[in-house]
Short mmCIF file of C-alpha atoms in Angstrom, two decimals:
data_model
loop_
_atom_site.label_atom_id
_atom_site.label_comp_id
_atom_site.label_asym_id
_atom_site.label_seq_id
_atom_site.Cartn_x
_atom_site.Cartn_y
_atom_site.Cartn_z
CA MET A 1 96.67 80.57 78.34
CA ASP A 2 96.97 82.54 75.39
CA ARG A 3 97.70 86.51 75.51
CA ARG A 4 94.58 87.54 74.50
CA LYS A 5 92.86 85.18 77.23
CA ALA A 6 95.49 86.51 79.96
CA ARG A 7 94.66 90.08 78.91
CA THR A 8 91.08 89.54 79.61
CA ARG A 9 91.53 87.59 82.86
CA ALA A 10 93.91 90.41 83.93
CA ALA A 11 91.33 93.07 83.04
CA LEU A 12 88.46 91.24 84.86
CA ILE A 13 90.76 90.96 88.06
CA ALA A 14 91.76 94.51 87.84
CA ALA A 15 88.17 95.67 87.60
CA ALA A 16 87.03 93.48 90.52
CA GLN A 17 89.83 95.04 92.47
CA ARG A 18 88.70 98.60 91.68
CA LEU A 19 85.23 97.61 92.71
CA LEU A 20 86.58 96.01 96.02
CA ALA A 21 88.14 99.08 97.05
CA GLY A 22 84.68 100.35 97.00
CA ARG A 23 82.40 99.86 100.11
CA HIS A 24 79.68 98.04 97.99
CA GLY A 25 81.93 96.15 95.31
CA THR A 26 80.91 92.79 95.86
CA GLU A 27 77.23 93.94 95.07
CA ALA A 28 78.30 94.72 91.46
CA SER A 29 76.66 92.82 88.78
CA ILE A 30 78.58 90.65 86.13
CA GLN A 31 77.35 93.05 83.48
CA GLN A 32 78.94 95.84 85.85
CA ILE A 33 82.10 93.87 86.12
CA THR A 34 82.46 93.17 82.41
CA ASP A 35 81.81 96.90 81.60
CA ALA A 36 84.47 98.07 84.01
CA ALA A 37 86.89 95.61 82.44
CA ASP A 38 85.87 96.68 79.14
CA VAL A 39 85.40 93.11 77.89
CA GLY A 40 82.29 91.38 76.53
CA PHE A 41 79.64 89.73 78.94
CA GLY A 42 80.37 86.44 77.58
CA SER A 43 84.04 86.58 78.29
CA PHE A 44 83.41 86.26 82.06
CA TYR A 45 82.43 82.83 81.97
CA ASN A 46 85.49 81.84 80.23
CA HIS A 47 87.46 82.69 83.17
CA PHE A 48 85.44 82.57 86.25
CA THR A 49 82.33 80.47 87.23
CA SER A 50 80.74 83.08 89.53
CA LYS A 51 81.48 86.71 91.17
CA THR A 52 82.53 84.98 94.08
CA GLU A 53 85.28 83.14 92.25
CA LEU A 54 86.28 86.33 90.42
CA PHE A 55 86.47 88.26 93.80
CA ASP A 56 88.60 85.73 95.68
CA ALA A 57 90.87 85.72 93.03
CA ALA A 58 91.12 89.52 93.05
CA ILE A 59 91.80 89.61 96.62
CA SER A 60 94.32 86.79 96.22
CA GLN A 61 96.34 88.93 93.67
CA ALA A 62 96.29 91.98 95.38
CA LEU A 63 97.72 90.01 98.55
CA THR A 64 100.22 88.24 96.38
CA ASP A 65 101.25 91.49 94.67
CA HIS A 66 101.89 93.16 97.87
CA ALA A 67 103.90 90.23 99.40
CA ASP A 68 106.12 90.44 96.30
CA LEU A 69 106.59 94.24 96.78
CA LEU A 70 107.58 93.43 100.43
CA ARG A 71 110.12 90.87 99.54
CA ARG A 72 111.59 93.22 97.08
CA ALA A 73 111.70 96.10 99.53
CA THR A 74 113.35 94.27 102.56
CA ALA A 75 115.59 91.73 100.47
CA HIS A 76 118.69 93.79 101.26
CA LEU A 77 118.11 93.61 105.21
CA ASN A 78 120.02 90.86 107.08
CA ASP A 79 118.16 90.89 110.32
CA PRO A 80 114.89 88.77 110.22
CA ALA A 81 113.54 90.67 113.09
CA GLU A 82 114.11 94.01 111.12
CA VAL A 83 112.70 92.33 108.02
CA PHE A 84 109.56 91.43 110.07
CA ALA A 85 109.41 95.01 111.55
CA ALA A 86 109.76 96.83 108.18
CA SER A 87 107.04 94.65 106.53
CA VAL A 88 104.63 95.36 109.11
CA ARG A 89 105.42 99.04 109.03
CA LEU A 90 105.05 99.11 105.15
CA THR A 91 101.91 97.10 105.26
CA ALA A 92 100.47 99.70 107.80
CA ARG A 93 101.29 102.59 105.37
CA LEU A 94 99.22 100.99 102.73
CA ARG A 95 96.67 103.85 103.10
CA ASP A 96 99.26 106.27 101.47
CA THR A 97 101.48 104.31 99.34
CA HIS A 98 98.86 101.85 97.80
CA PRO A 99 95.41 103.17 98.85
CA GLN A 100 93.54 100.54 96.51
CA VAL A 101 95.05 97.58 98.33
CA SER A 102 94.44 99.12 101.62
CA LYS A 103 90.74 99.57 100.92
CA ILE A 104 90.45 96.03 99.49
CA LEU A 105 91.90 94.83 102.88
CA LEU A 106 89.60 97.10 104.80
CA HIS A 107 86.54 95.85 103.12
CA SER A 108 87.63 92.06 102.40
CA GLY A 109 90.55 91.22 104.42
CA LEU A 110 89.38 89.40 107.39
CA PRO A 111 88.66 86.02 105.93
CA TYR A 112 91.84 85.95 104.15
CA LEU A 113 94.26 86.75 107.32
CA THR A 114 94.88 83.04 107.53
CA ALA A 115 94.99 82.26 103.56
CA GLY A 116 97.93 80.36 102.52
CA GLN A 117 99.35 82.76 100.16
CA GLY A 118 100.25 86.38 99.81
CA MET A 119 100.68 88.36 102.78
CA PRO A 120 99.94 85.84 105.12
CA GLU A 121 102.37 83.49 103.65
CA HIS A 122 104.94 86.29 103.68
CA ALA A 123 104.53 87.19 107.25
CA LEU A 124 104.46 83.48 108.26
CA HIS A 125 107.83 83.02 106.37
CA ASP A 126 109.24 86.28 108.21
CA LEU A 127 107.98 85.18 111.57
CA GLN A 128 109.62 81.81 110.94
CA ALA A 129 112.77 82.98 109.90
CA ALA A 130 113.20 85.32 112.85
CA HIS A 131 112.26 82.63 115.28
CA ALA A 132 114.76 80.24 113.78
CA ALA A 133 117.45 82.94 114.12
CA GLY A 134 116.59 83.22 117.90
CA ARG A 135 115.29 86.64 117.41
CA LEU A 136 111.69 86.41 117.92
CA ASP A 137 109.59 83.97 120.14
CA ILE A 138 106.56 83.51 118.07
CA GLY A 139 104.63 80.28 119.41
CA ASP A 140 102.31 78.71 117.35
CA PRO A 141 102.97 79.99 113.70
CA GLU A 142 99.50 80.26 112.42
CA LEU A 143 98.43 82.05 115.73
CA ALA A 144 101.08 84.40 115.23
CA VAL A 145 100.03 85.35 111.65
CA ALA A 146 96.57 85.87 112.69
CA CYS A 147 97.86 88.26 115.82
CA VAL A 148 99.80 90.12 113.21
CA GLY A 149 96.89 90.33 110.61
CA GLY A 150 94.45 91.30 113.18
CA ALA A 151 96.82 94.09 114.21
CA LEU A 152 97.38 95.35 110.76
CA LEU A 153 93.66 95.41 109.87
CA GLY A 154 92.91 97.04 113.00
CA ALA A 155 95.30 99.72 112.36
CA LEU A 156 94.40 100.27 108.97
CA HIS A 157 90.66 100.67 110.16
CA LEU A 158 91.68 103.17 112.88
CA LEU A 159 93.80 105.33 110.41
CA ASP A 160 91.29 105.22 107.80
CA ALA A 161 88.50 106.49 110.40
CA ARG A 162 90.65 108.95 112.33
CA PRO A 163 92.68 111.05 109.89
CA ASP A 164 93.53 113.36 112.84
CA LEU A 165 96.06 110.46 113.97
CA ASP A 166 99.66 110.91 113.15
CA PRO A 167 100.06 107.60 111.13
CA ASP A 168 103.89 107.37 111.44
CA THR A 169 103.28 107.50 115.24
CA ALA A 170 100.50 104.87 115.22
CA ILE A 171 102.36 102.66 112.99
CA GLN A 172 105.62 102.63 115.15
CA GLN A 173 103.18 101.87 118.14
CA VAL A 174 101.63 98.75 116.29
CA THR A 175 105.13 97.46 115.39
CA ILE A 176 106.52 98.09 118.79
CA ASN A 177 103.62 96.22 120.28
CA LEU A 178 103.76 93.28 118.04
CA LEU A 179 107.67 93.07 118.34
CA ARG A 180 107.44 93.21 122.46
CA MET A 181 104.67 90.55 122.06
CA PHE A 182 106.96 88.35 120.26
CA GLY A 183 109.75 88.70 122.86
CA LEU A 184 111.64 91.84 122.09
CA LYS A 185 112.73 94.07 124.83
CA ALA A 186 110.86 97.55 124.71
CA SER A 187 114.33 99.41 123.86
CA GLU A 188 115.21 97.16 120.87
CA ALA A 189 111.55 97.20 119.70
CA HIS A 190 111.50 100.80 119.61
CA HIS A 191 114.74 100.88 117.60
CA LEU A 192 113.44 98.34 115.11
CA ALA A 193 110.45 100.27 114.68
CA THR A 194 111.96 103.59 113.96
CA ARG A 195 114.70 102.47 111.50
CA PRO A 196 114.97 104.23 108.07
CA LEU A 197 112.33 102.34 106.15
CA PRO A 198 112.97 101.09 102.68
CA ASP A 199 110.86 102.37 99.80
CA LEU A 200 108.26 100.16 98.08
CA PRO A 201 109.35 99.40 94.64
#
C-alpha cells in the first residue's frame, strides 16, 4: 500500500473511531464519514466495501493500539500476576486516560470481548503466562478472558454512569475481585491491586 492510500485508510479509520465514540456513530452515512475524514466520497470504496467493514476495522485498531500501550507499560514487570493486575487497572482507567477508546468500548465493545486480537488477545496472553507460572488458576482460557472483559466493560459503564464514584476505589475492587476469582488470597490480591501503577506511554 503506497503512502497516499495508507494515509487515506488511516484517516477513514480515525474518523470512524471519532464517530464510534459518539452514541449514534454507526448511524453515520458514508458521506458523513468521508467528510469527517476529509477525503473524497469515492475513496471510501478503495479501502472498504461497507460501513460495517470500516467500523470493524476501527474498533479492532482501537483495541490493538490499546493492547500495544499495555504491553509497553507493563514490560518492566516481572510477576505475571502483577502484569495482569496492572493491565486490568490501566484499562479500567481508560475514561480518564483515553476517553475516546473508553467510549468506543462502551458503545461497541461487547461483541469484541472474544476477538482474537487486540485487548482480548493481550488478556489471554497475560492470563496464560500467570497460569503457567503458577500464579493464577484460570480454568478455561477463553472463558477467563470473557469474564475479565465483562468485568471491565461493566466497570467502564458504571464509572461513566456514576461520576460520583471514586474511580480508584472502584478499579481496585474490580481488580481484587478478578484476582481472587483466579485463586489469589485476599491479602495478595489487595497488594497487587494497590501497587504503584505504571503510566501508559
